[in-house]
PDB file of C-alpha atoms in Angstrom:
ATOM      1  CA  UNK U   1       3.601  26.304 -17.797  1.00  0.00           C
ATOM      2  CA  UNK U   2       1.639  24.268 -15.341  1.00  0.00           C
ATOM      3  CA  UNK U   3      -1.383  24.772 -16.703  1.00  0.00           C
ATOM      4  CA  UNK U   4       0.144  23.316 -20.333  1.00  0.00           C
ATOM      5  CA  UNK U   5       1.247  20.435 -18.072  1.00  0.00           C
ATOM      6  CA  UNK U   6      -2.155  19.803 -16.738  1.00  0.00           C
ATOM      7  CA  UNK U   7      -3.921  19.995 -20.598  1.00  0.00           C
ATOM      8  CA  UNK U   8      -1.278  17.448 -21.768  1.00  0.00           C
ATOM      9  CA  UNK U   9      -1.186  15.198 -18.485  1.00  0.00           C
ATOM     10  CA  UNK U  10      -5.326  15.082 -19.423  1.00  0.00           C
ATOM     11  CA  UNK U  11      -4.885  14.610 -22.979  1.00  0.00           C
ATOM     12  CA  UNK U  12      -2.950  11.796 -22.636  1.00  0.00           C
ATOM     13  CA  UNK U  13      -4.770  10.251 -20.314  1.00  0.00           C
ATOM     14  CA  UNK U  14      -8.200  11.022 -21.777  1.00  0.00           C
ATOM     15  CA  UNK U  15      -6.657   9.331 -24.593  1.00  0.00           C
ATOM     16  CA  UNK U  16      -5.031   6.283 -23.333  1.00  0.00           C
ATOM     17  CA  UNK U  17      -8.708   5.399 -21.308  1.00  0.00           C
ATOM     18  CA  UNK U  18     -10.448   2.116 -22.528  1.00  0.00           C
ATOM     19  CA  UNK U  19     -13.023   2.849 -24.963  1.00  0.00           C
ATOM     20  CA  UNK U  20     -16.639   1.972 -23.853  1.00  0.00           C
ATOM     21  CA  UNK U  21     -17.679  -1.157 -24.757  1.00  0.00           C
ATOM     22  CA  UNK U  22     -20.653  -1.923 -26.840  1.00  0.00           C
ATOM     23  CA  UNK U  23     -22.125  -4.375 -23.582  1.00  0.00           C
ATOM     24  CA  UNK U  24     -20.849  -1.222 -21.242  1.00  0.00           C
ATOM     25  CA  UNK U  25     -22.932   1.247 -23.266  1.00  0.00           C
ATOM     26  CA  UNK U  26     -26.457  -0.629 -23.178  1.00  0.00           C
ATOM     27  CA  UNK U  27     -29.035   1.019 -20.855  1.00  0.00           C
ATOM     28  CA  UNK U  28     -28.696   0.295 -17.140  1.00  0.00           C
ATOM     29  CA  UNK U  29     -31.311  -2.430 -17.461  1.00  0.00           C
ATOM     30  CA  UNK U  30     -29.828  -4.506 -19.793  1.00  0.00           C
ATOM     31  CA  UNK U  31     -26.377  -4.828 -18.097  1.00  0.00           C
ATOM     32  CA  UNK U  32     -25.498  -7.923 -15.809  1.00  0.00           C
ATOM     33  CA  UNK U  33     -24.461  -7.657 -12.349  1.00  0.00           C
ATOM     34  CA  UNK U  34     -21.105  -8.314 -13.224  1.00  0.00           C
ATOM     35  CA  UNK U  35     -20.580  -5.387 -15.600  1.00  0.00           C
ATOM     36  CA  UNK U  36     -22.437  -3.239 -13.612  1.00  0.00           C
ATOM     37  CA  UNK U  37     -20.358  -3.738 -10.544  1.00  0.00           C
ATOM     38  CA  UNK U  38     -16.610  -3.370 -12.784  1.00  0.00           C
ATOM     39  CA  UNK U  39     -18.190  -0.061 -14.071  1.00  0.00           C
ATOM     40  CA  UNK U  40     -16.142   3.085 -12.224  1.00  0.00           C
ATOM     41  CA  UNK U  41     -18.374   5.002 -10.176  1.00  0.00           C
ATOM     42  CA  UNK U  42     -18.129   8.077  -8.351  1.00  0.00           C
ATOM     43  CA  UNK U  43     -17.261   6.932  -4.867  1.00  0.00           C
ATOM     44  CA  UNK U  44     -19.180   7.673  -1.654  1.00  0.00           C
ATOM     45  CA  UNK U  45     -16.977   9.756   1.430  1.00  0.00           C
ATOM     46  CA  UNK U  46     -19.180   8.292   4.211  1.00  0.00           C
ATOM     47  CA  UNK U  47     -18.780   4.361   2.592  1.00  0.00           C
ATOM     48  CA  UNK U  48     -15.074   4.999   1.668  1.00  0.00           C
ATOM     49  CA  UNK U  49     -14.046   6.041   5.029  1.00  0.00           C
ATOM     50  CA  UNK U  50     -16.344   3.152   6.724  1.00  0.00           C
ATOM     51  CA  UNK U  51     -14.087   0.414   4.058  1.00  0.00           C
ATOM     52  CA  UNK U  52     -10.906   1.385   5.263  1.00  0.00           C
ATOM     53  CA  UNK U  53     -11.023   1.738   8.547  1.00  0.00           C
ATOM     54  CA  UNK U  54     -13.381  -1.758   9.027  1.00  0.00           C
ATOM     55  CA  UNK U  55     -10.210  -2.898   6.425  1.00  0.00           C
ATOM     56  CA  UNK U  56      -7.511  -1.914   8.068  1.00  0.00           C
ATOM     57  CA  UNK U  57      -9.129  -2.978  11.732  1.00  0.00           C
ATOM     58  CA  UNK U  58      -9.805  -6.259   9.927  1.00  0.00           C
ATOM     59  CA  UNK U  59      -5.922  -6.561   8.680  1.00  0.00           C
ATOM     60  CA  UNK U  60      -4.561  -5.871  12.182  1.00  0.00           C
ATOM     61  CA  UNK U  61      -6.481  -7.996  13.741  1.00  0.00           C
ATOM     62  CA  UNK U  62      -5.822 -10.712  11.752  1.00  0.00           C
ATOM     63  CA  UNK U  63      -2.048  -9.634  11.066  1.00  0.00           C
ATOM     64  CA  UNK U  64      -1.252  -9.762  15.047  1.00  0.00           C
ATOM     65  CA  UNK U  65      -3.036 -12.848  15.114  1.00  0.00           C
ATOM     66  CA  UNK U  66      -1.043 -15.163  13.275  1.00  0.00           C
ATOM     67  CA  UNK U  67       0.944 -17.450  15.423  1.00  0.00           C
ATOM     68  CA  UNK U  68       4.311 -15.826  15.996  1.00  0.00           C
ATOM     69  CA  UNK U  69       6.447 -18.808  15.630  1.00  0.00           C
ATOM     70  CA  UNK U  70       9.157 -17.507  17.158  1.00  0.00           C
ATOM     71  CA  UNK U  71      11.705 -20.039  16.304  1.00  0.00           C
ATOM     72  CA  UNK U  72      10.759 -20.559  12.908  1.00  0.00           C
ATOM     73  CA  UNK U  73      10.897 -16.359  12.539  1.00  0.00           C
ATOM     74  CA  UNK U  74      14.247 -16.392  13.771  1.00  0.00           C
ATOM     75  CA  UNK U  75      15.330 -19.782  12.174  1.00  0.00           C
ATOM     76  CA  UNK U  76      13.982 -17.683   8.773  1.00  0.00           C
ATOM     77  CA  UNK U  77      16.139 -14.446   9.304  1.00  0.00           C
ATOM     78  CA  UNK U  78      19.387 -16.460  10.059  1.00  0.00           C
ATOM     79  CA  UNK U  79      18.484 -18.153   6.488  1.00  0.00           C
ATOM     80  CA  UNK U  80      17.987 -15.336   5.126  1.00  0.00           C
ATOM     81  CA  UNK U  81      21.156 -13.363   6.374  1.00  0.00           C
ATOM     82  CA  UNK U  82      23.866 -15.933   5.148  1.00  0.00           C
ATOM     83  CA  UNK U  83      21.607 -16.326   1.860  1.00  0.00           C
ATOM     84  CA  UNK U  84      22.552 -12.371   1.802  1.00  0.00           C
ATOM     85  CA  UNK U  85      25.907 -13.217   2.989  1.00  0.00           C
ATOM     86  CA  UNK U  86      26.878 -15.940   0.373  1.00  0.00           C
ATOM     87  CA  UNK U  87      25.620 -13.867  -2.528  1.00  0.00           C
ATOM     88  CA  UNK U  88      27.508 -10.761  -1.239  1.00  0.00           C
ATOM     89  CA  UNK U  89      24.700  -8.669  -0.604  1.00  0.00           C
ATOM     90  CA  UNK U  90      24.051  -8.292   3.069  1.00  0.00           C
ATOM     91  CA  UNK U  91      24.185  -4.561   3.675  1.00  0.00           C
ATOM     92  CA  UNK U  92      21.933  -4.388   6.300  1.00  0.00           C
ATOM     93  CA  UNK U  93      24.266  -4.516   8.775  1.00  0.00           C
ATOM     94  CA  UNK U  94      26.502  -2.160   7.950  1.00  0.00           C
ATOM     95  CA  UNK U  95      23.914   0.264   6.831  1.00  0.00           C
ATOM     96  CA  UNK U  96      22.192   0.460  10.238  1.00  0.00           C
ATOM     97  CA  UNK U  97      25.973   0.999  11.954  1.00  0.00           C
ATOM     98  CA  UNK U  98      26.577   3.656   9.960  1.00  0.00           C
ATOM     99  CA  UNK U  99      23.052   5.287  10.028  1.00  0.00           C
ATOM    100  CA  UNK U 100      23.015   4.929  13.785  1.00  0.00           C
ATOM    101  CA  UNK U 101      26.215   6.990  14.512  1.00  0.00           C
ATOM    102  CA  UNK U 102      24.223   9.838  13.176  1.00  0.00           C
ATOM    103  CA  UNK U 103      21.750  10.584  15.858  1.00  0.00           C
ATOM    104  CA  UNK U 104      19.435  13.516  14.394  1.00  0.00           C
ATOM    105  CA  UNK U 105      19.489  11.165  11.292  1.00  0.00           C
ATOM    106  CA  UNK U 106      18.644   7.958  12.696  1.00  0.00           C
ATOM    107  CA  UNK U 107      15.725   9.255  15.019  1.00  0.00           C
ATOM    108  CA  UNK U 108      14.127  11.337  11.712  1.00  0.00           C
ATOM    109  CA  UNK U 109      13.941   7.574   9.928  1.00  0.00           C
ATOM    110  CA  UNK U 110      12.620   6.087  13.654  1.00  0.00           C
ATOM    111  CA  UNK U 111       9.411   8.483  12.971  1.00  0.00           C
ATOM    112  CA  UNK U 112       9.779   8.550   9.209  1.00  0.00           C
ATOM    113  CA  UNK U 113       8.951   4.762   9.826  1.00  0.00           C
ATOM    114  CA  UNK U 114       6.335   5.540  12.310  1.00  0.00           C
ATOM    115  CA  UNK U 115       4.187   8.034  10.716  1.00  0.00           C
ATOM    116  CA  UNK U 116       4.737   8.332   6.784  1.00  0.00           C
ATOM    117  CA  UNK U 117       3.430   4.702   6.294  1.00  0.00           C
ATOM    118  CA  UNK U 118      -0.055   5.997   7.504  1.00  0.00           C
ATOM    119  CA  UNK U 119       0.036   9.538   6.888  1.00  0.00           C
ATOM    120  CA  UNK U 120       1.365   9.378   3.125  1.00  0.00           C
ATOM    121  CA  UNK U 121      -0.899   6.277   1.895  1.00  0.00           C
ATOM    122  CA  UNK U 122      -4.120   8.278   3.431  1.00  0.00           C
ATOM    123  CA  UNK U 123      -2.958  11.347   1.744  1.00  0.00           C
ATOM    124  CA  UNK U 124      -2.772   9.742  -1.481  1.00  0.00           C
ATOM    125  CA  UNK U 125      -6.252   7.868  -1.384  1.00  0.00           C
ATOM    126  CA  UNK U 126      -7.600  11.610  -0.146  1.00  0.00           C
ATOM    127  CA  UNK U 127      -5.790  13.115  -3.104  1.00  0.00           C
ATOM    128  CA  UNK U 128      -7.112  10.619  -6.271  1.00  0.00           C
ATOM    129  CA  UNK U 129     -11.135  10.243  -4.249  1.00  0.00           C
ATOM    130  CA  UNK U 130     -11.109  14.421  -4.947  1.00  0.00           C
ATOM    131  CA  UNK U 131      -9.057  15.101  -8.171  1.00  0.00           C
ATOM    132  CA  UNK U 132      -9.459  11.249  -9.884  1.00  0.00           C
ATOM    133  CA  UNK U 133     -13.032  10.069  -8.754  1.00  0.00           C
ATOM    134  CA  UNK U 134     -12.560   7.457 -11.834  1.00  0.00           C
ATOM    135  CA  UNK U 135      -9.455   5.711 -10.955  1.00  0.00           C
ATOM    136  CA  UNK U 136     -10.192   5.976  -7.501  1.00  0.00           C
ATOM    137  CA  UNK U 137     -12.103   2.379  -6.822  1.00  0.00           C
ATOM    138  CA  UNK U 138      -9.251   0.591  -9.127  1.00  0.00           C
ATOM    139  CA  UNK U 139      -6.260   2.003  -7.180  1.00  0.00           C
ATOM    140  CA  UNK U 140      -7.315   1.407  -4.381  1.00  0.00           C
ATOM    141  CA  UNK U 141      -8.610  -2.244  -5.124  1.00  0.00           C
ATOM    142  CA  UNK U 142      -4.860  -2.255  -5.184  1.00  0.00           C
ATOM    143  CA  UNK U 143      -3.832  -1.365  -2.058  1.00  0.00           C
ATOM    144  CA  UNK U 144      -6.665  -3.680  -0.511  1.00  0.00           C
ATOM    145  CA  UNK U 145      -5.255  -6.728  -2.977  1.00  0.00           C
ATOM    146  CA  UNK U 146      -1.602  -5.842  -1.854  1.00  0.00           C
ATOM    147  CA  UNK U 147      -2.033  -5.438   1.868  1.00  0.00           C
ATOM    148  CA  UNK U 148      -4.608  -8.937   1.879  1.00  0.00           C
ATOM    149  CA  UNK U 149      -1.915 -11.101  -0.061  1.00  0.00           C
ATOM    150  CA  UNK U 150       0.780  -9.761   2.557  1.00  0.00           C
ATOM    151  CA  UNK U 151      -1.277 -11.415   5.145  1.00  0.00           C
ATOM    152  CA  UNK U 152      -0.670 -14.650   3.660  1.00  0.00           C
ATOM    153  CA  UNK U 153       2.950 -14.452   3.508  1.00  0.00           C
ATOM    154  CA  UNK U 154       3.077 -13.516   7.552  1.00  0.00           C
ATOM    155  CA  UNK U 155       1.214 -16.388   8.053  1.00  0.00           C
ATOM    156  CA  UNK U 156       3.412 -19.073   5.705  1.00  0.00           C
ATOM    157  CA  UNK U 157       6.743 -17.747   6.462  1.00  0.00           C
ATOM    158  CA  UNK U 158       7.282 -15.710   9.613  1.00  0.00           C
ATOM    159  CA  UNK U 159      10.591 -14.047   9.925  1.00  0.00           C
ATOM    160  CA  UNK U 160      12.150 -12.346  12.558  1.00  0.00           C
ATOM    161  CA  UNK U 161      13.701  -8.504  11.628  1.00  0.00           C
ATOM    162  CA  UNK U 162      17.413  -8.471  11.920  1.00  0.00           C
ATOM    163  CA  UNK U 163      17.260  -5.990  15.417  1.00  0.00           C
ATOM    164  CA  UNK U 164      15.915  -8.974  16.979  1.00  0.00           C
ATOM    165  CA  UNK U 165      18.285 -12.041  15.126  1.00  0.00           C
ATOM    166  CA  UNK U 166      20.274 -13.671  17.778  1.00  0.00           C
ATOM    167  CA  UNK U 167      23.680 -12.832  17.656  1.00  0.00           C
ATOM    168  CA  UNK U 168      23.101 -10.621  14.190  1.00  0.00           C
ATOM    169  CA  UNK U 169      24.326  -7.309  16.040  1.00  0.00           C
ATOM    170  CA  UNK U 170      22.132  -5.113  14.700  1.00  0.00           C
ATOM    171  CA  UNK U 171      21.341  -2.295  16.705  1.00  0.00           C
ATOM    172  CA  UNK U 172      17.670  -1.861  17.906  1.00  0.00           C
ATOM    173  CA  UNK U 173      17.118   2.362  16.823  1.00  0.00           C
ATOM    174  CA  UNK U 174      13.706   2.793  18.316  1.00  0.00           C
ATOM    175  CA  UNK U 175      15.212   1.837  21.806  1.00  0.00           C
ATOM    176  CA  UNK U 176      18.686   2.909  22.223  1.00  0.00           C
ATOM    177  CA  UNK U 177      17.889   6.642  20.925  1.00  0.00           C
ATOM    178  CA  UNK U 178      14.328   5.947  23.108  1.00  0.00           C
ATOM    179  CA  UNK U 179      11.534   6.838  20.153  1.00  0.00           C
ATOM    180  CA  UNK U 180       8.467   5.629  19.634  1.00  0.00           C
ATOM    181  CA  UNK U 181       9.247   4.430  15.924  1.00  0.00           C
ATOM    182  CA  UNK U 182       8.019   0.884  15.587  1.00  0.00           C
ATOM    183  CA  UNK U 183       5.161  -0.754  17.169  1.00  0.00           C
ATOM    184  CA  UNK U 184       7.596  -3.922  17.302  1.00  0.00           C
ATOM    185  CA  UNK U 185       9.702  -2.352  20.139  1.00  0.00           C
ATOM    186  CA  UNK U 186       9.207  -0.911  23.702  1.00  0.00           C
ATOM    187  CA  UNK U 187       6.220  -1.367  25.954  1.00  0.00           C
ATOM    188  CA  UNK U 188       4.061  -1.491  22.751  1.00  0.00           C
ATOM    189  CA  UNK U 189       5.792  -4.641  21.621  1.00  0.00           C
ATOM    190  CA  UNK U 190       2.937  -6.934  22.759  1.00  0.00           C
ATOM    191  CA  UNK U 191       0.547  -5.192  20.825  1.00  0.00           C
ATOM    192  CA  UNK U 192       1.791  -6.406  17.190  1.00  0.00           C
ATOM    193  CA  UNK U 193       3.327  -9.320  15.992  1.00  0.00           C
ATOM    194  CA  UNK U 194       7.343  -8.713  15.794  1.00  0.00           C
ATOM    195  CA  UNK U 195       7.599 -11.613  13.371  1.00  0.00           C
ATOM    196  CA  UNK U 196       5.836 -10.470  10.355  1.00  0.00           C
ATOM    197  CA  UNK U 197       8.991  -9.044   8.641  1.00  0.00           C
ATOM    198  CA  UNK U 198       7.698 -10.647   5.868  1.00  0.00           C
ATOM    199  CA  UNK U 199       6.480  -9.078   2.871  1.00  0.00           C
ATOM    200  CA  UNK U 200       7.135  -5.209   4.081  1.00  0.00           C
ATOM    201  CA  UNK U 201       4.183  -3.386   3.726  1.00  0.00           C
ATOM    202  CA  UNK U 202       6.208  -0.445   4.002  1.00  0.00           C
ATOM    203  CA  UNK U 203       7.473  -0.878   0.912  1.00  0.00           C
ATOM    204  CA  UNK U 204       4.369  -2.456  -0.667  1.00  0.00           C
ATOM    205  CA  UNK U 205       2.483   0.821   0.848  1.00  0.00           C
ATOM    206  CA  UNK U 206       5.020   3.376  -0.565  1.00  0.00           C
ATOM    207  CA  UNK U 207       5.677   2.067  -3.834  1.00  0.00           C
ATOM    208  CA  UNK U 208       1.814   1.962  -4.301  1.00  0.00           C
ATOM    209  CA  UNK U 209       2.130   5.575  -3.271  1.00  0.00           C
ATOM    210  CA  UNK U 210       5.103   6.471  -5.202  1.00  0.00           C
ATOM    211  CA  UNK U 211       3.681   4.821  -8.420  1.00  0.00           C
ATOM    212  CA  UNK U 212       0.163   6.332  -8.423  1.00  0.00           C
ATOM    213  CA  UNK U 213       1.430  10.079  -7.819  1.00  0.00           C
ATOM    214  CA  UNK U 214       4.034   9.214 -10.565  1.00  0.00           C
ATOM    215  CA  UNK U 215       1.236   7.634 -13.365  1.00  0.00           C
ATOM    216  CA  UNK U 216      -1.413  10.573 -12.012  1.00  0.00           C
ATOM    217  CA  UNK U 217       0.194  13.788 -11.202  1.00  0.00           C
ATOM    218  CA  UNK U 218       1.073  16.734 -13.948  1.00  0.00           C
ATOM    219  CA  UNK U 219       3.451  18.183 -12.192  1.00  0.00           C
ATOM    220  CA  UNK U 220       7.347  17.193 -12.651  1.00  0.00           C
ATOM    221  CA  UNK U 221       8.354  17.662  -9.196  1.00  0.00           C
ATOM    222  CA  UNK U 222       5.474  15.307  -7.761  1.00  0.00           C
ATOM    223  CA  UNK U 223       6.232  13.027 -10.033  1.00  0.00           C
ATOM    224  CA  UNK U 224       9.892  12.777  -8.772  1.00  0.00           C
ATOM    225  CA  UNK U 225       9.026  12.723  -5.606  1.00  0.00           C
ATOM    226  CA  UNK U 226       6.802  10.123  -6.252  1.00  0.00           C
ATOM    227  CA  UNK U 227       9.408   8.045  -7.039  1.00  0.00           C
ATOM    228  CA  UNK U 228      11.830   9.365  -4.536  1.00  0.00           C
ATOM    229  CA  UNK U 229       9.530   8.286  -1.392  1.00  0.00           C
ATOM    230  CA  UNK U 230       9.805   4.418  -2.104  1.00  0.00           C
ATOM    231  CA  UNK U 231      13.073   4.523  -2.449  1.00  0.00           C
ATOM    232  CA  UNK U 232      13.617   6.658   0.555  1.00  0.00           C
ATOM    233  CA  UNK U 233      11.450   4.477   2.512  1.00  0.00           C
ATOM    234  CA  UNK U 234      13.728   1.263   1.257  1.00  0.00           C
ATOM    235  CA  UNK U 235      16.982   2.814   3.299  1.00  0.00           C
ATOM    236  CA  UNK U 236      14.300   3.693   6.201  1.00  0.00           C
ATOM    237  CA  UNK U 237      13.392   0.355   6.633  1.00  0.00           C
ATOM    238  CA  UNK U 238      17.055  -1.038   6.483  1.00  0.00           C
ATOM    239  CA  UNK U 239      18.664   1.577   8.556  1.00  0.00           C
ATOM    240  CA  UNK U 240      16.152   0.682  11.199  1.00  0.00           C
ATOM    241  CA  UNK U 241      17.366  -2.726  11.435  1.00  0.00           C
ATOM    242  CA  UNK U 242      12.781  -3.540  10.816  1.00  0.00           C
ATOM    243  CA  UNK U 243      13.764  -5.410   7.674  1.00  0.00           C
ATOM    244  CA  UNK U 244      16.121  -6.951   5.243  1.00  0.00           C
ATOM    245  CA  UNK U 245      15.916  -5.754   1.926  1.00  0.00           C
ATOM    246  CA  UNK U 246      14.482  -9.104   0.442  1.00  0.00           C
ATOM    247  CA  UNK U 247      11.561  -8.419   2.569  1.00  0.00           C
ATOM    248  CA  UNK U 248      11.008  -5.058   0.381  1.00  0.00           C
ATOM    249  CA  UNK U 249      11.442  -7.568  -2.360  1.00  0.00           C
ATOM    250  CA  UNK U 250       8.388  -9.549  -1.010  1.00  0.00           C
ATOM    251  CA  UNK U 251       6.108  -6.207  -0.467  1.00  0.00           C
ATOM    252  CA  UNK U 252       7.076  -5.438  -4.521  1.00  0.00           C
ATOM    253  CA  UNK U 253       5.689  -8.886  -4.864  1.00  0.00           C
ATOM    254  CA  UNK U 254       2.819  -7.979  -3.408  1.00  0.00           C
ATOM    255  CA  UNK U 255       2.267  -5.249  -5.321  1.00  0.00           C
ATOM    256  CA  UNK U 256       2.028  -6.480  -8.707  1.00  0.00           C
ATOM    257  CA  UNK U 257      -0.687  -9.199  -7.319  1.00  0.00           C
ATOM    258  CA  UNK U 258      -2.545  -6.246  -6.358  1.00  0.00           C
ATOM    259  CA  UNK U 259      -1.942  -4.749  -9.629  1.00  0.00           C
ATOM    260  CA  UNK U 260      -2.582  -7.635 -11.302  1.00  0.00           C
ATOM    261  CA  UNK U 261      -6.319  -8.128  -9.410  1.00  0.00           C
ATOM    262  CA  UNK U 262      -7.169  -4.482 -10.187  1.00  0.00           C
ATOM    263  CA  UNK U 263      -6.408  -5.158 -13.865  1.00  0.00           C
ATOM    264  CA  UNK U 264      -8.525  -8.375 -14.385  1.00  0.00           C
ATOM    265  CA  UNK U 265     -11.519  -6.427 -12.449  1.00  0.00           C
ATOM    266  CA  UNK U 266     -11.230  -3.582 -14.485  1.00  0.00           C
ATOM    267  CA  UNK U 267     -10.113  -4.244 -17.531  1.00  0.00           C
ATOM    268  CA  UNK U 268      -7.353  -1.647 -17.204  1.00  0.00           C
ATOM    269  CA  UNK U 269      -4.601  -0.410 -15.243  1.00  0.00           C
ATOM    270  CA  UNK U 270      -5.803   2.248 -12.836  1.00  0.00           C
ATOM    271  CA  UNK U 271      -4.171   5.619 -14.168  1.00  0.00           C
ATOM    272  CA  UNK U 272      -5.967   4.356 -18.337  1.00  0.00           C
ATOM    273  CA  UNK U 273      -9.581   4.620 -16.900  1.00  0.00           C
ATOM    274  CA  UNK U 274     -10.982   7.742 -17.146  1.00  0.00           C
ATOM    275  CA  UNK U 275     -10.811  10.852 -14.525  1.00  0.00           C
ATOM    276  CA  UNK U 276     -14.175  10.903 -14.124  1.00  0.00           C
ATOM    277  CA  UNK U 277     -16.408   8.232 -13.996  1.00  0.00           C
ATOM    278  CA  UNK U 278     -18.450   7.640 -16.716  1.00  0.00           C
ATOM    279  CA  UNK U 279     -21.506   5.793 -14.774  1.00  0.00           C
ATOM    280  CA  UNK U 280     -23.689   7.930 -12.442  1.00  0.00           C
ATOM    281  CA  UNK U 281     -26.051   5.466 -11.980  1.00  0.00           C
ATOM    282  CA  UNK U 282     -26.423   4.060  -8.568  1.00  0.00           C
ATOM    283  CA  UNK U 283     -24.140   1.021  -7.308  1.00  0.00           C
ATOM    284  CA  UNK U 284     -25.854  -2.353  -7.320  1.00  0.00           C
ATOM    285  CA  UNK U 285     -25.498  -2.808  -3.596  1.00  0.00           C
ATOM    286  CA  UNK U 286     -27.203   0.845  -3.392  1.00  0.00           C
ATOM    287  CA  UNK U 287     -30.313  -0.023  -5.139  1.00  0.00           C
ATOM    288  CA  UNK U 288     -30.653  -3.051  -3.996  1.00  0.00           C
ATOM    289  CA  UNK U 289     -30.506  -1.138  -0.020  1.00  0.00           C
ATOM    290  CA  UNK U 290     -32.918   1.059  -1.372  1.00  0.00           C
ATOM    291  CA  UNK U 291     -35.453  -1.553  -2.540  1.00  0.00           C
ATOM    292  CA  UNK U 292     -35.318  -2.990   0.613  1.00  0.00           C
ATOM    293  CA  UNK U 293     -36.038   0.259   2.442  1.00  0.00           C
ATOM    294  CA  UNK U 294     -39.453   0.746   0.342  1.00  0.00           C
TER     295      UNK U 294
END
């Protein structure tokens, strides 16, 4: 049965990949730059792993050093809350009462939303650079577009989480049960910027995960829990008391910009191109190193 699964899962998708272009199958020569560098390519381990982490130093740095506007974060969350409130939809509060009473519960989400952010998006990335060398440059020009647009909502609208609202009596997780689930609380406070509620990248980083294993995998039961770990992650971050839910509204945002970038560069969706990539000739940036080095 799962290998069935697997022959249909590539039939389909074999199927459903963009045809090759009459200007995409002219001889390496006679391609511009431009095509050349849209063209899927079978990516590099040693570059790959240099991109992300330069990336991701690059977005915390930057991230932590927006200007915390502390009372224009906290004048944004009191918005925010009685927004909630007058519509009838502020949970939040009573979610994270109810979640905290359970204490084996509430300190599994306190390292749920310390470690699965990280350890889940990596695993994914891992998983598509081995099984879908292809799709792997256009999903993860996703991520990259996602998590760089977030940057520019922390910087235009900085909100303040509802464990640190004044008056909002929300109940701070991380310290009263004494984990180490947030980087926002504790003696590691100083080390990130507790006002950038806003988009969650939690979400924005789990949906991303949870709609790549869902568009990719063969298997039924990954594909569920593709979609289940978003979701999951959604009553994580509210339980905590790190975000309203309107900020997981923001990090969906997010998401289809990234989406949205990957699709104008590529010319497709990520999961349509094909498993393999088509191109083995060098990358533009490659040859032209390798000129240089003659």
């Amino acid at each position: 049965m799962g290998e069935s699964s697997v022959k249909t899962l590539e039939t389909r998708t074999d199927l459903s990949s963009p045809p090759v272009t009459e200007g995409e199958a002219r001889p390496e020569s006679r391609r511009t730059l431009l095509t050349r560098l849209r063209l899927p390519r079978r990516p590099r381990i040693w570059f790959e792993v240099l991109l992300i982490a330069v990336s991701y130093w690059t977005y915390s740095l930057i991230r932590n050093a927006v200007p915390e506007q502390k009372a224009a974060a906290l004048a944004n969350a009191d918005w925010i809350w009685s927004v909630e409130r007058a519509l009838g939809i502020a949970v939040e509060h009573s979610v994270n009462h109810a979640v905290n009473s359970v204490t084996w519960l509430i300190v599994g989400m306190n390292y749920y939303y310390a470690t699965l952010h990280f350890v889940v998006t990596i695993g994914v990335l891992v998983w598509i650079y081995r099984f879908h060398p292809g799709r792997y440059a256009a999903t993860r020009l996703v991520l990259f577009a996602t998590t760089g647009v977030a940057l520019v909502g922390y910087y235009f609208y900085p909100l303040a989480p509802p464990r640190l609202m004044n008056g909002g009596g929300f109940v701070d997780t991380v310290l009263v049960h004494h984990t180490w689930g947030s980087m926002a609380s504790g003696n590691l406070k100083h080390m990130s910027n507790q006002y950038a509620a806003m988009p969650s990248m939690h979400i924005g980083w789990s949906l991303w995960c949870g709609l790549t294993i869902f568009a990719v995998a063969s298997a039924p039961w990954a594909r569920i829990l593709g979609l289940l770990y978003p979701a999951a992650t959604l009553v994580v971050i509210v339980s905590t008391a790190n975000h309203f839910w309107l900020d997981a509204v923001g990090g969906m945002m997010c998401l289809a910009f990234g989406y949205a970038v990957s699709r104008l560069w590529y010319g497709s969706l990520p999961h349509r191109l094909p498993r393999r990539p088509v191109d083995t000739e060098p990358h533009p940036a490659a040859a032209l190193l390798n000129r240089f080095r003659r």
